[in-house]
Short mmCIF file of C-alpha atoms and ligand atoms in Angstrom, two decimals:
data_model
loop_
_atom_site.label_atom_id
_atom_site.label_comp_id
_atom_site.label_asym_id
_atom_site.label_seq_id
_atom_site.Cartn_x
_atom_site.Cartn_y
_atom_site.Cartn_z
CA LYS A 93 105.61 83.50 87.16
CA SER A 94 103.42 83.70 84.09
CA SER A 95 105.56 85.88 82.10
CA ALA A 96 108.28 88.64 83.09
CA GLY A 97 106.07 90.81 86.66
CA VAL A 98 103.33 88.74 85.90
CA TYR A 99 102.63 86.29 88.99
CA SER A 100 100.08 83.26 89.85
CA LEU A 101 99.61 82.23 93.78
CA LEU A 102 99.57 79.19 94.51
CA PRO A 103 97.45 78.66 97.39
CA LEU A 104 100.07 79.00 100.40
CA GLY A 105 101.55 82.11 98.40
CA LEU A 106 97.44 83.30 98.68
CA ARG A 107 96.52 82.48 102.18
CA VAL A 108 99.84 84.88 102.98
CA LEU A 109 98.32 87.60 101.15
CA ASN A 110 94.94 87.23 102.05
CA LYS A 111 96.57 87.68 105.75
CA ILE A 112 98.36 90.75 104.62
CA ASN A 113 95.86 92.55 102.83
CA GLY A 114 93.34 91.22 106.59
CA ILE A 115 96.11 93.40 108.37
CA ILE A 116 95.79 96.30 106.40
CA ARG A 117 92.47 96.08 106.16
CA LYS A 118 92.04 96.17 110.26
CA GLU A 119 94.41 99.35 110.71
CA MET A 120 91.81 101.04 107.29
CA ASP A 121 88.96 100.73 108.65
CA ALA A 122 90.94 101.74 112.41
CA ILE A 123 90.92 105.25 110.76
CA GLY A 124 87.38 105.84 109.03
CA GLY A 125 88.71 104.27 105.74
CA GLU A 126 85.66 103.02 104.17
CA GLU A 127 86.76 100.01 101.28
CA LEU A 128 85.11 100.23 98.30
CA LEU A 129 86.55 98.31 94.60
CA MET A 130 87.32 100.80 91.52
CA PRO A 131 87.86 99.32 88.01
CA SER A 132 90.74 98.23 86.35
CA LEU A 133 89.62 99.79 82.83
CA ILE A 134 89.61 103.75 82.86
CA GLU A 135 87.88 105.89 80.03
CA LYS A 136 90.41 108.03 78.24
CA LYS A 137 88.38 110.83 79.70
CA TYR A 138 89.46 110.74 82.86
CA TRP A 139 93.04 110.24 82.01
CA GLN A 140 92.65 113.48 79.70
CA LYS A 141 91.23 115.17 82.15
CA SER A 142 94.29 114.69 84.46
CA ASN A 143 96.91 114.74 81.91
CA ARG A 144 97.78 111.69 82.37
CA TRP A 145 96.43 109.70 79.16
CA ALA A 146 100.36 109.05 78.66
CA THR A 147 101.54 106.97 80.94
CA ASP A 148 99.24 104.93 80.85
CA VAL A 149 98.84 100.83 79.90
CA ILE A 150 96.47 100.65 76.94
CA TYR A 151 93.64 97.99 76.63
CA ARG A 152 92.12 99.11 73.19
CA THR A 153 90.52 97.33 70.02
CA GLY A 154 89.44 98.60 67.22
CA ARG A 155 87.40 95.50 65.07
CA ASN A 156 85.41 95.43 62.09
CA LEU A 157 82.21 93.13 62.51
CA GLU A 158 80.24 91.57 60.64
CA ASP A 159 77.83 94.20 59.36
CA GLY A 160 81.16 96.29 58.38
CA LYS A 161 80.60 98.66 61.28
CA VAL A 162 83.37 99.51 63.54
CA HIS A 163 84.20 98.96 67.34
CA ASP A 164 86.23 101.03 68.82
CA PHE A 165 87.22 101.70 72.52
CA GLU A 166 90.26 103.14 74.56
CA TYR A 167 90.84 102.37 78.53
CA GLY A 168 93.74 103.00 80.65
CA LEU A 169 94.31 99.70 82.15
CA GLY A 170 94.20 101.69 86.47
CA TRP A 171 98.06 101.99 87.75
CA THR A 172 96.55 104.10 89.84
CA HIS A 173 92.91 105.74 91.39
CA GLU A 174 93.37 109.43 91.83
CA GLU A 175 90.69 110.16 88.74
CA VAL A 176 88.29 107.56 89.38
CA ILE A 177 87.79 108.31 92.95
CA ALA A 178 87.73 112.29 91.75
CA ALA A 179 84.58 111.58 89.77
CA ILE A 180 82.76 109.08 92.47
CA ALA A 181 83.83 112.10 95.24
CA LEU A 182 81.22 114.23 93.60
CA ASN A 183 78.57 112.08 93.94
CA PHE A 184 79.50 113.08 98.17
CA ILE A 185 80.56 115.79 98.52
CA GLN A 186 78.49 119.27 98.38
CA SER A 187 79.47 120.80 101.50
CA TYR A 188 81.72 121.08 104.36
CA ARG A 189 79.03 119.02 105.92
CA ASP A 190 80.06 115.93 103.84
CA LEU A 191 83.62 116.09 104.92
CA PRO A 192 86.27 114.71 105.72
CA LYS A 193 86.41 111.34 104.09
CA ALA A 194 88.04 108.69 103.40
CA ALA A 195 88.11 105.60 100.83
CA TYR A 196 90.65 102.90 99.77
CA GLN A 197 90.41 99.61 97.54
CA ILE A 198 92.92 96.77 97.44
CA GLN A 199 92.93 96.21 93.77
CA THR A 200 94.89 94.82 90.82
CA LYS A 201 97.30 97.27 88.86
CA PHE A 202 99.12 98.09 86.44
CA ARG A 203 102.55 99.32 85.20
CA ALA A 204 104.57 99.21 82.90
CA GLU A 205 107.55 98.77 84.82
CA VAL A 206 110.62 98.79 81.87
CA ARG A 207 112.98 96.25 84.53
CA ALA A 208 110.52 94.52 86.58
CA GLN A 209 112.73 92.00 88.88
CA GLY A 210 112.98 91.13 91.79
CA GLY A 211 109.89 88.61 91.73
CA LEU A 212 107.32 90.13 93.54
CA LEU A 213 108.86 93.37 94.67
CA ARG A 214 108.78 94.69 91.49
CA GLY A 215 105.26 93.60 89.25
CA ARG A 216 103.90 94.74 86.48
CA GLU A 217 100.87 93.30 88.09
CA PHE A 218 100.38 93.80 91.55
CA LEU A 219 98.58 94.70 94.09
CA MET A 220 98.30 98.03 95.77
CA LYS A 221 96.24 99.33 98.64
CA ASP A 222 96.00 102.52 97.93
CA LEU A 223 93.63 105.66 100.31
CA TYR A 224 92.38 108.22 99.23
CA SER A 225 91.09 111.07 101.93
CA PHE A 226 88.99 114.01 101.35
CA HIS A 227 89.61 116.98 103.53
CA THR A 228 88.40 121.24 103.64
CA ASP A 229 91.65 122.12 104.10
CA VAL A 230 95.56 121.77 104.25
CA GLU A 231 95.76 121.89 108.24
CA ASP A 232 92.87 118.64 108.23
CA LEU A 233 94.98 116.95 105.03
CA ASN A 234 98.00 117.69 107.49
CA ARG A 235 96.47 116.01 110.63
CA TYR A 236 94.80 113.16 108.77
CA TYR A 237 98.38 112.83 106.92
CA GLU A 238 99.41 112.29 110.60
CA VAL A 239 96.97 109.24 111.94
CA VAL A 240 97.90 106.92 107.62
CA LYS A 241 101.15 107.82 108.73
CA ASP A 242 100.52 105.65 112.95
CA ALA A 243 98.20 103.32 110.77
CA TYR A 244 100.71 102.29 108.25
CA ARG A 245 103.85 101.91 111.49
CA LYS A 246 101.36 99.44 113.23
CA ILE A 247 100.39 97.87 110.34
CA PHE A 248 104.09 97.37 109.17
CA GLU A 249 104.87 96.43 113.30
CA GLN A 250 102.61 93.33 112.49
CA PHE A 251 104.73 92.68 109.39
CA SER A 252 107.73 92.50 111.70
CA LEU A 253 109.04 95.44 109.58
CA ARG A 254 111.26 97.71 110.55
CA ALA A 255 109.65 100.67 107.92
CA ILE A 256 112.16 103.80 107.73
CA VAL A 257 109.88 106.81 107.63
CA ALA A 258 112.31 108.97 105.14
CA GLU A 259 111.55 112.55 103.16
CA ALA A 260 110.95 112.01 99.74
CA SER A 261 109.89 114.00 96.86
CA GLY A 262 106.67 114.89 95.44
CA GLY A 263 106.73 114.60 91.53
CA ALA A 264 104.47 116.30 89.44
CA PHE A 265 102.26 115.93 92.72
CA THR A 266 103.82 118.80 95.36
CA LYS A 267 107.36 121.39 96.30
CA GLU A 268 106.91 119.81 99.61
CA TYR A 269 107.88 116.27 100.78
CA THR A 270 106.17 113.31 100.65
CA HIS A 271 106.88 110.55 102.95
CA GLU A 272 108.23 106.75 101.97
CA PHE A 273 108.23 103.96 103.80
CA GLN A 274 111.14 102.26 103.23
CA VAL A 275 113.19 99.39 104.62
CA LEU A 276 116.16 98.50 104.72
CA ASN A 277 117.50 95.29 102.40
CA GLU A 278 120.23 94.41 100.28
CA ALA A 279 117.04 93.56 97.20
CA GLY A 280 115.96 96.80 97.56
CA GLU A 281 115.76 99.17 94.66
CA ASP A 282 116.32 102.75 96.57
CA THR A 283 118.94 104.16 97.37
CA LEU A 284 118.63 105.46 101.49
CA HIS A 285 119.59 107.78 103.30
CA TYR A 286 119.44 107.76 107.20
CA CYS A 287 120.37 108.39 111.13
CA ASP A 288 120.41 106.06 113.77
CA GLN A 289 119.90 108.51 116.14
CA CYS A 290 117.46 110.65 115.43
CA GLY A 291 115.36 109.18 112.76
CA PHE A 292 115.95 111.52 110.16
CA ALA A 293 115.95 109.65 106.73
CA GLN A 294 116.08 110.81 103.34
CA ASN A 295 115.34 109.31 99.94
CA LYS A 296 118.62 109.78 97.96
CA GLU A 297 116.55 111.54 94.96
CA VAL A 298 116.41 114.34 97.06
CA PHE A 299 118.78 113.80 100.14
CA ASP A 300 120.00 117.34 101.24
CA GLU A 301 123.18 116.67 104.65
CA ALA A 302 122.04 120.18 104.90
CA ARG A 303 118.69 118.45 106.53
CA HIS A 304 120.05 116.86 109.08
CA THR A 305 119.81 119.23 112.23
CA ASN A 306 121.19 118.79 115.94
CA CYS A 307 122.38 115.88 116.06
CA GLU A 308 125.48 113.94 116.52
CA GLY A 309 124.63 110.94 114.39
CA ALA A 310 126.32 110.16 111.06
CA ILE A 311 124.39 109.23 108.58
CA ALA A 312 124.37 105.81 106.76
CA VAL A 313 123.86 105.45 103.74
CA GLY A 314 121.58 101.90 102.92
CA ARG A 315 119.31 100.40 99.67
CA ALA A 316 115.74 99.48 100.78
CA ILE A 317 112.65 98.82 99.57
CA GLU A 318 109.90 100.92 99.35
CA VAL A 319 106.80 98.99 101.35
CA GLY A 320 104.17 102.09 101.34
CA ASN A 321 104.24 105.76 100.02
CA ILE A 322 101.87 108.72 101.25
CA PHE A 323 101.14 111.84 99.46
CA ARG A 324 99.58 114.97 100.06
CA LEU A 325 97.67 115.51 96.64
CA GLY A 326 96.56 119.73 97.59
CA THR A 327 93.71 120.38 94.72
CA ASN A 328 95.39 118.93 91.98
CA PHE A 329 92.35 115.74 90.90
CA SER A 330 89.76 117.98 92.88
CA GLU A 331 90.04 121.45 90.06
CA ALA A 332 90.01 118.92 87.15
CA PHE A 333 87.31 117.35 88.22
CA GLY A 334 85.67 120.15 89.36
CA LEU A 335 85.08 118.04 93.24
CA SER A 336 84.43 121.29 95.00
CA PHE A 337 82.42 121.95 98.45
CA THR A 338 79.88 124.96 100.10
CA ASP A 339 82.02 125.89 103.45
CA GLU A 340 80.74 127.66 106.43
CA ALA A 341 80.36 131.13 104.26
CA GLY A 342 78.47 130.45 101.97
CA ALA A 343 82.11 130.20 99.18
CA ARG A 344 82.34 127.11 96.87
CA LYS A 345 86.14 125.77 97.18
CA SER A 346 87.91 122.89 95.85
CA VAL A 347 88.34 119.90 97.94
CA VAL A 348 92.14 118.72 99.85
CA MET A 349 93.49 115.56 98.80
CA GLY A 350 95.67 112.99 100.28
CA SER A 351 96.94 109.50 98.66
CA TYR A 352 98.56 106.32 100.58
CA GLY A 353 99.67 103.63 99.28
CA ILE A 354 100.81 100.13 100.34
CA GLY A 355 102.18 97.61 98.17
CA PRO A 356 100.81 94.42 99.96
CA THR A 357 102.67 92.02 96.88
CA ARG A 358 105.68 93.36 97.39
CA ILE A 359 105.55 93.16 100.77
CA MET A 360 105.08 89.71 100.29
CA GLY A 361 108.39 89.91 98.50
CA THR A 362 109.54 91.80 101.35
CA LEU A 363 109.05 89.39 104.06
CA VAL A 364 110.62 86.46 102.25
CA GLU A 365 113.75 88.64 101.32
CA GLU A 366 113.80 89.42 105.60
CA PHE A 367 113.22 86.35 106.37
CA HIS A 368 114.69 83.43 105.37
CA ASP A 369 117.79 81.12 105.87
CA ASP A 370 119.40 79.19 103.33
CA ARG A 371 116.38 76.27 104.10
CA GLY A 372 113.66 78.15 102.75
CA ILE A 373 110.83 80.51 104.25
CA ILE A 374 110.20 82.00 107.94
CA TRP A 375 106.96 83.81 107.75
CA PRO A 376 105.94 86.66 110.28
CA ALA A 377 103.11 84.12 112.56
CA THR A 378 100.92 87.03 111.55
CA VAL A 379 101.22 85.94 108.12
CA SER A 380 102.00 82.33 107.79
CA PRO A 381 100.33 80.35 106.15
CA PHE A 382 99.03 78.14 108.33
CA ARG A 383 99.11 78.35 112.16
CA VAL A 384 100.61 75.15 112.54
CA HIS A 385 102.40 72.56 110.18
CA LEU A 386 101.90 69.01 111.15
CA ILE A 387 103.40 65.77 110.14
CA GLU A 388 103.05 62.34 109.94
CA LEU A 389 105.85 59.93 109.81
CA PRO A 390 105.57 56.77 108.30
CA SER A 391 104.19 55.12 110.49
CA PRO A 392 103.99 50.86 110.72
CA ASN A 393 102.81 49.54 113.55
CA GLY A 394 99.64 52.25 112.51
CA THR A 395 100.67 54.51 116.07
CA ALA A 396 101.68 57.56 114.54
CA HIS A 397 98.66 57.63 112.07
CA VAL A 398 96.41 57.15 114.36
CA LEU A 399 97.82 59.81 116.61
CA ALA A 400 98.10 62.21 113.58
CA GLN A 401 94.24 62.30 112.86
CA GLU A 402 93.21 63.46 116.78
CA VAL A 403 95.46 65.49 116.23
CA TYR A 404 94.92 66.79 113.36
CA GLU A 405 90.84 67.07 114.31
CA ALA A 406 91.50 68.80 118.17
CA LEU A 407 93.44 71.41 115.97
CA GLN A 408 90.86 72.01 113.09
CA LYS A 409 87.94 72.42 116.34
CA GLU A 410 90.25 74.49 117.96
CA GLY A 411 90.40 77.09 114.75
CA VAL A 412 94.17 76.17 114.92
CA GLU A 413 94.77 76.71 111.11
CA VAL A 414 96.84 73.21 110.08
CA LEU A 415 98.53 71.89 107.20
CA TYR A 416 99.00 68.26 107.56
CA ASP A 417 100.96 66.48 105.51
CA ASP A 418 99.96 62.67 105.30
CA ARG A 419 101.64 61.40 102.50
CA SER A 420 102.81 57.94 102.79
CA LYS A 421 105.26 57.28 100.01
CA VAL A 422 107.11 60.41 101.28
CA SER A 423 110.64 60.24 103.44
CA ALA A 424 110.65 61.83 106.48
CA GLY A 425 113.32 64.18 105.23
CA GLU A 426 111.85 65.54 102.55
CA LYS A 427 108.83 65.83 105.15
CA PHE A 428 111.19 67.80 106.97
CA ALA A 429 112.69 69.39 104.13
CA ASP A 430 109.46 70.90 102.79
CA ALA A 431 108.22 72.60 106.27
CA ASP A 432 111.67 74.74 106.24
CA LEU A 433 110.64 76.10 102.56
CA LEU A 434 107.35 76.74 103.62
CA GLY A 435 108.36 78.29 106.08
CA ILE A 436 104.64 77.94 108.78
CA THR A 437 105.23 78.93 111.97
CA TYR A 438 104.94 76.04 113.83
CA ARG A 439 105.85 71.92 113.18
CA ALA A 440 104.75 69.26 114.81
CA VAL A 441 105.77 65.66 114.10
CA ILE A 442 104.15 62.41 114.97
CA GLY A 443 105.11 59.51 113.91
CA ASP A 444 105.61 56.31 116.25
CA LYS A 445 109.01 56.29 118.53
CA ASN A 446 107.59 58.84 120.19
CA ALA A 447 104.07 58.58 120.29
CA PRO A 448 101.81 59.14 122.13
CA LYS A 449 104.36 62.51 122.70
CA ILE A 450 104.52 64.77 119.45
CA GLU A 451 107.47 66.79 118.58
CA LEU A 452 106.97 71.02 118.53
CA LYS A 453 109.10 73.54 117.13
CA ARG A 454 109.51 76.78 115.66
CA ARG A 455 110.16 77.73 112.20
CA ASP A 456 112.58 80.24 113.81
CA SER A 457 113.85 78.23 116.90
CA ASP A 458 116.54 75.00 116.85
CA ASP A 459 114.57 74.09 119.79
CA ILE A 460 112.49 71.02 120.45
CA GLU A 461 109.84 69.73 122.79
CA LEU A 462 108.03 66.95 122.87
CA LEU A 463 104.63 67.79 124.09
CA SER A 464 101.34 65.45 124.87
CA ALA A 465 98.63 66.48 122.86
CA SER A 466 97.00 68.53 125.27
CA ALA A 467 100.41 70.65 126.21
CA LEU A 468 100.92 71.19 122.15
CA LEU A 469 97.08 72.81 121.54
CA LYS A 470 98.11 74.43 124.59
CA ALA A 471 101.82 75.85 123.30
CA VAL A 472 100.33 76.48 119.23
CA ARG A 473 97.23 78.75 120.72
CA LEU A 474 96.92 82.53 119.01
P1 ATP B 28 108.48 102.48 92.91
O1 ATP B 28 109.42 104.04 93.31
O2 ATP B 28 108.85 101.14 93.90
O3 ATP B 28 107.85 102.09 91.12
P2 ATP B 28 105.90 103.61 93.28
O4 ATP B 28 106.84 105.35 93.97
O5 ATP B 28 105.78 103.79 92.02
O6 ATP B 28 107.24 102.89 93.93
P3 ATP B 28 103.10 104.00 94.39
O7 ATP B 28 102.80 104.61 92.70
O8 ATP B 28 103.19 105.40 95.15
O9 ATP B 28 104.96 103.70 94.32
O10 ATP B 28 102.45 102.82 94.54
C1 ATP B 28 102.15 102.50 95.84
C2 ATP B 28 102.87 101.44 97.09
O11 ATP B 28 102.79 100.24 95.90
C3 ATP B 28 104.23 101.55 96.65
O12 ATP B 28 105.06 102.07 97.61
C4 ATP B 28 104.57 99.95 97.09
O13 ATP B 28 104.98 99.43 98.09
C5 ATP B 28 103.64 99.61 95.55
N1 ATP B 28 104.31 99.44 94.20
C6 ATP B 28 104.00 100.64 93.39
N2 ATP B 28 104.76 100.09 91.87
C7 ATP B 28 105.50 98.67 92.59
C8 ATP B 28 105.34 97.43 91.84
N3 ATP B 28 105.73 97.59 90.35
N4 ATP B 28 105.21 96.05 91.70
C9 ATP B 28 104.78 96.09 93.09
N5 ATP B 28 104.74 97.29 94.10
C10 ATP B 28 104.36 98.07 93.77
MG1 MG B 29 107.43 103.29 89.97
#
């Protein structure tokens, strides 16, 4: 923690975050999203066009230089990027033939969160994947909206998260519902009303019991973490930025937009909340910082040391990511405690007592197997 809501990611945490991003990236690419990277410094004039300057985190100076001149500038630190992407899209969308389009980025966002709490769950500086889509009409937006919903389902499945798709209010953008992806968890700040039988779910802020129809199931209430959400923006931003296209009949029309967010750092925090025991983290295998945590126990006769080195090299040769704990002055107990704390999927222990056999255990199970080196290689392969 650097300050409230502001964090550094150390090497193991960064590996997890990169894996989270990799899964998101693959699914965004699969639905035609083109990755780009927009700036964090966004000039005031952009926010003024959409009337959102007042909500920004401001980066400014009014510096007097030696020559007596004042150098003034004022930017908003990007907390969302509808304005910037709409301005970019002006260069690429002229005709219905240029549509639909979708572009996304994975980028640091800045928000003046009053209550920055729950560690990575709510940062003042955090990572967001934001996807924006552009369409000729609402029908095409609605089609793509469902495509994104499915992609989000696939993403959260790969994190072993059960995300409930809940209706929420559209705020300033739309009178229709937006959809939030919510993970039931006591650490969450949202309150969800949901039915396990028919899948009906609404955020407390819009909850209307009368909307739960044709179902005998009871409505449950629970705390939840919003890990993603999807919005129909309509023509709000395209009108503000003059983003229009010529349709087949030659008429000029405003482009219809959608925007879709996921919080990779918030997901990282959610995974820790969801998957841990009293000894530490239990990362889902898909995001574990390494596949194997290789522990070499103190080795008075050197057998374990030689074997551990061989196994380490063999794993690397096979492309299996391995963290090798070869610290010589650390006790077995401390090494085991560290392995549990870090939560890497497999723990492989090599000691003089069992060599040439190796003890293999999954972090999420209590079963221990004694394996030869070649059997170990097979067991941990993806
Ligand atoms: P919340 O209601 O939790 O403040 P939001 O509605 O402001 O979220 P969006 O602006 O739609 O969220 O952002 C898209 C996604 O970015 C969210 O679904 C969430 O996963 C993530 N996110 C938003 N704010 C934060 C934050 N302060 N820290 C970490 N992740 C965040
Ligand atoms: Mg917010």
